PDB file of C-alpha atoms in Angstrom:
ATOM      1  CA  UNK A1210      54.669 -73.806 -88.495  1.00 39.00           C
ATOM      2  CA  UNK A1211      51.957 -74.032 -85.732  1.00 39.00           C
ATOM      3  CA  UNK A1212      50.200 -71.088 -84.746  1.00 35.00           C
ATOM      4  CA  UNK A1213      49.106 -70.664 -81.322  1.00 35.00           C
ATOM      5  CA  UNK A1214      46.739 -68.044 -79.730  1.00 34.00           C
ATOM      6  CA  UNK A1215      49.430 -66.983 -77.248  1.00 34.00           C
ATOM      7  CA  UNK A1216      52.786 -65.574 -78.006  1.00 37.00           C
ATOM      8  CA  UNK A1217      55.257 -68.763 -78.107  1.00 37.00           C
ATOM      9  CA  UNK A1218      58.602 -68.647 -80.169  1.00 41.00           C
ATOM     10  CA  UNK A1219      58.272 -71.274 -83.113  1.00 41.00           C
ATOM     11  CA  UNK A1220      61.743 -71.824 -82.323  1.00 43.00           C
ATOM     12  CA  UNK A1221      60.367 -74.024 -78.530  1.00 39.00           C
ATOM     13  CA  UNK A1222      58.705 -75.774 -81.130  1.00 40.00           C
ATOM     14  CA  UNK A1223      62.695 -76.959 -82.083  1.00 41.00           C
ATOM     15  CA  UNK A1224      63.412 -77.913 -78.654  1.00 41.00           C
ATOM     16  CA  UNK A1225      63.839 -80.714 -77.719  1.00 40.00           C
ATOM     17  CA  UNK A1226      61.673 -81.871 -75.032  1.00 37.00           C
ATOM     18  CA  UNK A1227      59.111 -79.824 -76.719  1.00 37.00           C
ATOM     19  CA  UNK A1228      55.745 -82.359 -75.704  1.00 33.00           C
ATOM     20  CA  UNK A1229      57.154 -81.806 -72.423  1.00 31.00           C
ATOM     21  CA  UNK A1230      57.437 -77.695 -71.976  1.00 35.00           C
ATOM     22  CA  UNK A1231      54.025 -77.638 -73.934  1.00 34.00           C
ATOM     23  CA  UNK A1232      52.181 -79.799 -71.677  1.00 31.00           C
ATOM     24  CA  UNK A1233      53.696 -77.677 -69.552  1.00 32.00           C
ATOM     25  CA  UNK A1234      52.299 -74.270 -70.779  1.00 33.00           C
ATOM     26  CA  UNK A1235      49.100 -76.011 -70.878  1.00 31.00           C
ATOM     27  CA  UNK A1236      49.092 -76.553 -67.202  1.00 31.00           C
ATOM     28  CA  UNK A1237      49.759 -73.006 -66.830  1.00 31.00           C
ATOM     29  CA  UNK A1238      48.079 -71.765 -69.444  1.00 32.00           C
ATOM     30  CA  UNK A1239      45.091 -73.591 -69.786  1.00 30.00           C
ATOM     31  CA  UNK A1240      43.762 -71.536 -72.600  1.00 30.00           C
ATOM     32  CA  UNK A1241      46.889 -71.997 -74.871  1.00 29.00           C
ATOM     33  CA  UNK A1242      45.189 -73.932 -77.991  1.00 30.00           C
ATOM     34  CA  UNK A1243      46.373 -74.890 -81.410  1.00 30.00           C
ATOM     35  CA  UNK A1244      44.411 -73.066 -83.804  1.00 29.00           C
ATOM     36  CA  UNK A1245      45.997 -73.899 -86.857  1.00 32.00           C
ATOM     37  CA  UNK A1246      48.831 -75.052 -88.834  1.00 35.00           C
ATOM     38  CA  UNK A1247      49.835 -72.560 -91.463  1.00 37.00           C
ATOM     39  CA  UNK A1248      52.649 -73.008 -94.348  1.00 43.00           C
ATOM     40  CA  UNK A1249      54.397 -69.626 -94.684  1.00 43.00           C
ATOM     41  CA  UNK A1250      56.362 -70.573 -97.553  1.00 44.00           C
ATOM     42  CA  UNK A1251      52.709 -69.753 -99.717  1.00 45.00           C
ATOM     43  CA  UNK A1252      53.478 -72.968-101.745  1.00 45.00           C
ATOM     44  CA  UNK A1253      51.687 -75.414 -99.164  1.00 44.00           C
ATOM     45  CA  UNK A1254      54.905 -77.928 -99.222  1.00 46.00           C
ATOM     46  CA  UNK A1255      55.302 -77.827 -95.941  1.00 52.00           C
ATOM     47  CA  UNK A1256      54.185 -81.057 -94.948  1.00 61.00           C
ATOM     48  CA  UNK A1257      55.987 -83.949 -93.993  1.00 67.00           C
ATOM     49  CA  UNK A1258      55.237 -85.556 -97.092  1.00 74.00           C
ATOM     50  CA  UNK A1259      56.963 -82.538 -99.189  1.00 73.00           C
ATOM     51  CA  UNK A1260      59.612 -82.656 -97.215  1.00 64.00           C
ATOM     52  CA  UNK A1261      60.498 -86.177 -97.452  1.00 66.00           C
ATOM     53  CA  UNK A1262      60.123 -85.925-101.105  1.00 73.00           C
ATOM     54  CA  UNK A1263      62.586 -82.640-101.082  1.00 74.00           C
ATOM     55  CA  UNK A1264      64.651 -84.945 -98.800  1.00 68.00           C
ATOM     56  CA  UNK A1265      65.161 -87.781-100.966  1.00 72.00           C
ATOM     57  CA  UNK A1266      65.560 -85.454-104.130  1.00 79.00           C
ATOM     58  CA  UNK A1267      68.389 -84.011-102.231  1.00 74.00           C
ATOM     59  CA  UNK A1268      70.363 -86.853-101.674  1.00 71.00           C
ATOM     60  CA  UNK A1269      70.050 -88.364-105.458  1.00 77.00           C
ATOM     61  CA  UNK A1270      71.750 -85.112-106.783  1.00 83.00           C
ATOM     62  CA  UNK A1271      74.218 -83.839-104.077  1.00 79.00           C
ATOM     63  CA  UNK A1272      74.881 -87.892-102.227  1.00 78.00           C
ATOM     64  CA  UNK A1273      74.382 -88.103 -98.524  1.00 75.00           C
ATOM     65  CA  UNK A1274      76.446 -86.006 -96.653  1.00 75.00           C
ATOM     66  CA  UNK A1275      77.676 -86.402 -92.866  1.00 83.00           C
ATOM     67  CA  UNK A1276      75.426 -84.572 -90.765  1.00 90.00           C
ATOM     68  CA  UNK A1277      76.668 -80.869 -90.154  1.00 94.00           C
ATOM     69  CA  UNK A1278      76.033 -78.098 -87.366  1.00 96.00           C
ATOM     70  CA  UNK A1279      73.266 -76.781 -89.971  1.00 97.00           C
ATOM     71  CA  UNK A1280      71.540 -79.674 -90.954  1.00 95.00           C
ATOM     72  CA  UNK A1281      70.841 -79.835 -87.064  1.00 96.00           C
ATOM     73  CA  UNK A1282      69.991 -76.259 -86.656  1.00 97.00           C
ATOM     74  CA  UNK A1283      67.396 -77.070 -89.606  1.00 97.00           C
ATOM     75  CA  UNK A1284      65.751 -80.516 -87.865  1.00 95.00           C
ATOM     76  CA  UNK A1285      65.702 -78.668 -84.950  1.00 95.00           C
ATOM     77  CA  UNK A1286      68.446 -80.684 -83.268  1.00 96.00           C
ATOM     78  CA  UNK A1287      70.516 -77.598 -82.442  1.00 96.00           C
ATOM     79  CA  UNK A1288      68.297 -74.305 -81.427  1.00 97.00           C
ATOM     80  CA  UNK A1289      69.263 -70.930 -83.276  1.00 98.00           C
ATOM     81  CA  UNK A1290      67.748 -67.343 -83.512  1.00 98.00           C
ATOM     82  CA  UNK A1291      65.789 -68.139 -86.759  1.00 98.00           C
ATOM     83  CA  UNK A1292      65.024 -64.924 -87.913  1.00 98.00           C
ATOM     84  CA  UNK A1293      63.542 -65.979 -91.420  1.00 98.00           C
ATOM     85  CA  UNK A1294      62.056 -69.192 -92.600  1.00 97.00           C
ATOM     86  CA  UNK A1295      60.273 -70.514 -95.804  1.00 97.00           C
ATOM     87  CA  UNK A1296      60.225 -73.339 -97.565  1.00 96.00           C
ATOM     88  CA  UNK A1297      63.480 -73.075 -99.093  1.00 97.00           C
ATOM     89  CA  UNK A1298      65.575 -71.621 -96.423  1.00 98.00           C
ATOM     90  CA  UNK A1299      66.444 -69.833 -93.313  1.00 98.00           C
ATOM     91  CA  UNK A1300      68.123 -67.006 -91.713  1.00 98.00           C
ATOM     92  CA  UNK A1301      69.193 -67.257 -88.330  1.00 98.00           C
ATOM     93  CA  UNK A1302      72.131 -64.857 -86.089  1.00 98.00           C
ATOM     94  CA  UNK A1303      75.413 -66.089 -86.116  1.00 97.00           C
ATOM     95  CA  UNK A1304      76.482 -67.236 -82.709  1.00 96.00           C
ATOM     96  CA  UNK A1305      79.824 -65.882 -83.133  1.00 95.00           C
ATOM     97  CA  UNK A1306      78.852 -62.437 -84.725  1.00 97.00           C
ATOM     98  CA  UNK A1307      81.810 -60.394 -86.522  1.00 96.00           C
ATOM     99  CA  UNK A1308      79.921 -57.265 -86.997  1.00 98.00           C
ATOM    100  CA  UNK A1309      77.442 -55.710 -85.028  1.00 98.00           C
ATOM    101  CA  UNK A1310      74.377 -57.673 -87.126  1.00 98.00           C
ATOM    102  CA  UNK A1311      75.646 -60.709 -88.476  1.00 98.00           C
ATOM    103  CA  UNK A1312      73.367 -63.506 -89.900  1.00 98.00           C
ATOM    104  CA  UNK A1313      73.633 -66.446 -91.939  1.00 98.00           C
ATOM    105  CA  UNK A1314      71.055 -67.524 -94.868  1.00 98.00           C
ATOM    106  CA  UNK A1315      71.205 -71.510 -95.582  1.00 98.00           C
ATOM    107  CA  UNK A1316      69.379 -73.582 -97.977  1.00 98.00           C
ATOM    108  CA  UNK A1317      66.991 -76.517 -97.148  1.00 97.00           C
ATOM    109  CA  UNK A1318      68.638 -78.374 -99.314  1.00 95.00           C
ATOM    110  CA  UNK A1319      72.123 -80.146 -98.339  1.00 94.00           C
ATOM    111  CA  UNK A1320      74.553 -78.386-101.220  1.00 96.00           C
ATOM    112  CA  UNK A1321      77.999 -79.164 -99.576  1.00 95.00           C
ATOM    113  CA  UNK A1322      79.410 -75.859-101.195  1.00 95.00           C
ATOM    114  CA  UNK A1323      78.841 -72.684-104.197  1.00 98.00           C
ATOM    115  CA  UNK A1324      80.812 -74.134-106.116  1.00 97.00           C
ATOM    116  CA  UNK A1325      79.027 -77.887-105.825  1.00 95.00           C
ATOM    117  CA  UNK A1326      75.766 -76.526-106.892  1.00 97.00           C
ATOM    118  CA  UNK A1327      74.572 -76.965-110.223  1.00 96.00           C
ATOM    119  CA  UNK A1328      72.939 -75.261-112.780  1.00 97.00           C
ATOM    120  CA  UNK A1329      69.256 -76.306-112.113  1.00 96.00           C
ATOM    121  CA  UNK A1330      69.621 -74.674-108.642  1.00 97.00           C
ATOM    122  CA  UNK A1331      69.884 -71.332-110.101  1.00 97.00           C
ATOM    123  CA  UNK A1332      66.641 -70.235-108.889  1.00 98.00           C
ATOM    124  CA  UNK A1333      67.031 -71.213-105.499  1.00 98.00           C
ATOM    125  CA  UNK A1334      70.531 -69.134-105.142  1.00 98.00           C
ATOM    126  CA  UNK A1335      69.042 -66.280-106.517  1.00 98.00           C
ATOM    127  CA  UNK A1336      66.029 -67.296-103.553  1.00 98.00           C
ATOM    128  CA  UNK A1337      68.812 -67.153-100.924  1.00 98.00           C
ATOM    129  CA  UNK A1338      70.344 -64.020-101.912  1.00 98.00           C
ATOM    130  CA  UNK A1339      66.955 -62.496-102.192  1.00 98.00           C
ATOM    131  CA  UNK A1340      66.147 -63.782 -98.397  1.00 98.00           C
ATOM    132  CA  UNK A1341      69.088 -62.330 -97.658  1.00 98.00           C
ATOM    133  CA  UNK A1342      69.018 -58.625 -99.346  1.00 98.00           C
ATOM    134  CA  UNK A1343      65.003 -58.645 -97.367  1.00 98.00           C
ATOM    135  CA  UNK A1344      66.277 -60.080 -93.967  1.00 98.00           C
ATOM    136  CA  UNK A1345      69.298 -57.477 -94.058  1.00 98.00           C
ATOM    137  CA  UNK A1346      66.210 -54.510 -94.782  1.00 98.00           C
ATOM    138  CA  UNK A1347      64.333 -56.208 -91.782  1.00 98.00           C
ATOM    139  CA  UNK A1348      67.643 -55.628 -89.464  1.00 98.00           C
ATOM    140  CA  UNK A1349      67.972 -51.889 -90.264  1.00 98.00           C
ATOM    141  CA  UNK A1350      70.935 -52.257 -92.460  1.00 98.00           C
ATOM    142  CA  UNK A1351      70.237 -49.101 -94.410  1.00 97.00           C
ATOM    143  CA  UNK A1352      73.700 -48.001 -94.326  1.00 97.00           C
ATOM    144  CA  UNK A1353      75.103 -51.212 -96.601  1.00 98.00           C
ATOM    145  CA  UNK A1354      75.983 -54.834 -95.595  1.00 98.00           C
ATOM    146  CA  UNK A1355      78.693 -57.488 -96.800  1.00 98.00           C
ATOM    147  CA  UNK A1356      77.163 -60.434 -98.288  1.00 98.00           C
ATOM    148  CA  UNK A1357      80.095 -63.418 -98.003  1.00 98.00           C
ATOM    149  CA  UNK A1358      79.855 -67.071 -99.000  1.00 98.00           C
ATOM    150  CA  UNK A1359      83.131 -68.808 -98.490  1.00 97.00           C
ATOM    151  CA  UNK A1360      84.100 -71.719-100.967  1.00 96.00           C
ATOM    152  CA  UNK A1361      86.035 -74.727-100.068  1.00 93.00           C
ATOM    153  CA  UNK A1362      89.361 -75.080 -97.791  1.00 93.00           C
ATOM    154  CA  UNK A1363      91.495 -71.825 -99.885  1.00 94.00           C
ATOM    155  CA  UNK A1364      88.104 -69.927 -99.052  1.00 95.00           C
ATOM    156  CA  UNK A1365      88.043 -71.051 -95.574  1.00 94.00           C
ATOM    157  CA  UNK A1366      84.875 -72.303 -95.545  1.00 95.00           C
ATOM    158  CA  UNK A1367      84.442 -74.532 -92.141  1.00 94.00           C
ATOM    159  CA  UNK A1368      80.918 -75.897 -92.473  1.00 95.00           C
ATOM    160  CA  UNK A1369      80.476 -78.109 -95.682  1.00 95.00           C
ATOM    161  CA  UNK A1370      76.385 -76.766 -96.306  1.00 96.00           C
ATOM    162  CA  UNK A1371      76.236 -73.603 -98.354  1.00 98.00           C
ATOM    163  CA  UNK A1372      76.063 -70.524 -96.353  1.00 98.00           C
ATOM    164  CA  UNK A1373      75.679 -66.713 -96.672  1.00 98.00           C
ATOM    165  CA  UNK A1374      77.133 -64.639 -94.436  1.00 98.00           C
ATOM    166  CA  UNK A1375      75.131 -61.210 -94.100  1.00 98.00           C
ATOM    167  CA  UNK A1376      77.588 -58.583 -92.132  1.00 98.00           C
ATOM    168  CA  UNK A1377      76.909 -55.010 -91.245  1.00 98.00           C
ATOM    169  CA  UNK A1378      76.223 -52.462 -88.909  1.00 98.00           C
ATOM    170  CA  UNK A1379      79.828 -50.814 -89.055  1.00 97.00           C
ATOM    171  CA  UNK A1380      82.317 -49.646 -91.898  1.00 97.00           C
ATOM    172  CA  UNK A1381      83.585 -53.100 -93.316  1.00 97.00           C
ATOM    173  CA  UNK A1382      87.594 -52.327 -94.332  1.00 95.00           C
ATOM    174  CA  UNK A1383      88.828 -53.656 -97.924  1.00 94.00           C
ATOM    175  CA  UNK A1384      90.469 -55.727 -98.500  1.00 90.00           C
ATOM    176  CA  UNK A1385      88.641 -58.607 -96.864  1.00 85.00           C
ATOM    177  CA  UNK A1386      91.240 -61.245 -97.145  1.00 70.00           C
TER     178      UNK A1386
END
């Protein structure tokens, strides 16, 4: 994450053409200075090397999976209302929203599906679910939410990269399915 003395979304930072709309702002803005880059995740893995080594630990224990709409939301391919980020996930709105406040929580790391993840990634499930119960207080859910991760083809899940669905904002009806 870069900070910058003047308000500018991290998420330009995604965009492409980025070098371009900052030279830009510069033009415009010729006091708008890098002051420093800061790791939010408090761990201090967020440089490239850590993430290259996360990376390639990825792909030895879940393989190398096709490229999904996620996986380009998280390289910045693909822009998205990123509305928490650490070093081991993020939550960003869902573009087609089925509730009033509905946002999704995603891993870092590429596991295809809940019930592909293994036992060592306890810790960072528990992580996600955390992100999400804090990002859901952070939205003004105070009334209750509906926390959904859907698991293969009978579960309907359509994107093959784990996925929490945080839904709220109205009276959810039961049964779901």
């Amino acid at each position: 994450v870069i900070v910058f003395k003047m308000a500018v979304p991290v998420r330009v930072l995604r965009q492409k053409n980025f070098l371009f709309q900052f030279a830009a702002a510069l033009s415009f803005a010729p006091r708008l200075v890098v002051t420093q880059q800061v790791c939010t995740s408090g761990t201090h893995d967020c440089d490239e090397v850590s993430k290259a080594r996360a990376a390639s630990e990825a792909r030895q224990k879940y393989g190398n999976p096709e490229p999904t709409i996620f996986s380009k939301i998280l390289d910045g391919s693909i822009p998205a209302d990123i509305i928490h980020e650490d070093d081991k996930c993020i939550a960003f709105r869902d573009v087609s929203p089925q509730a009033p406040k509905h946002f999704l929580v995603i891993p870092r790391a590429p596991i295809p599906q809940l019930s592909k993840a293994q036992d060592d990634d306890s810790q960072l499930l528990g992580h996600l679910l955390t992100v999400a119960r804090k990002t859901a207080v952070k939205e003004g859910l105070d009334n209750g939410y509906r926390v959904v991760i859907n698991d293969g083809k009978d579960g309907a899940q359509s994107v093959y990269h784990l996925h929490i669905h945080v839904m709220g904002g109205r009276q959810m009806k039961w049964p779901p399915g």
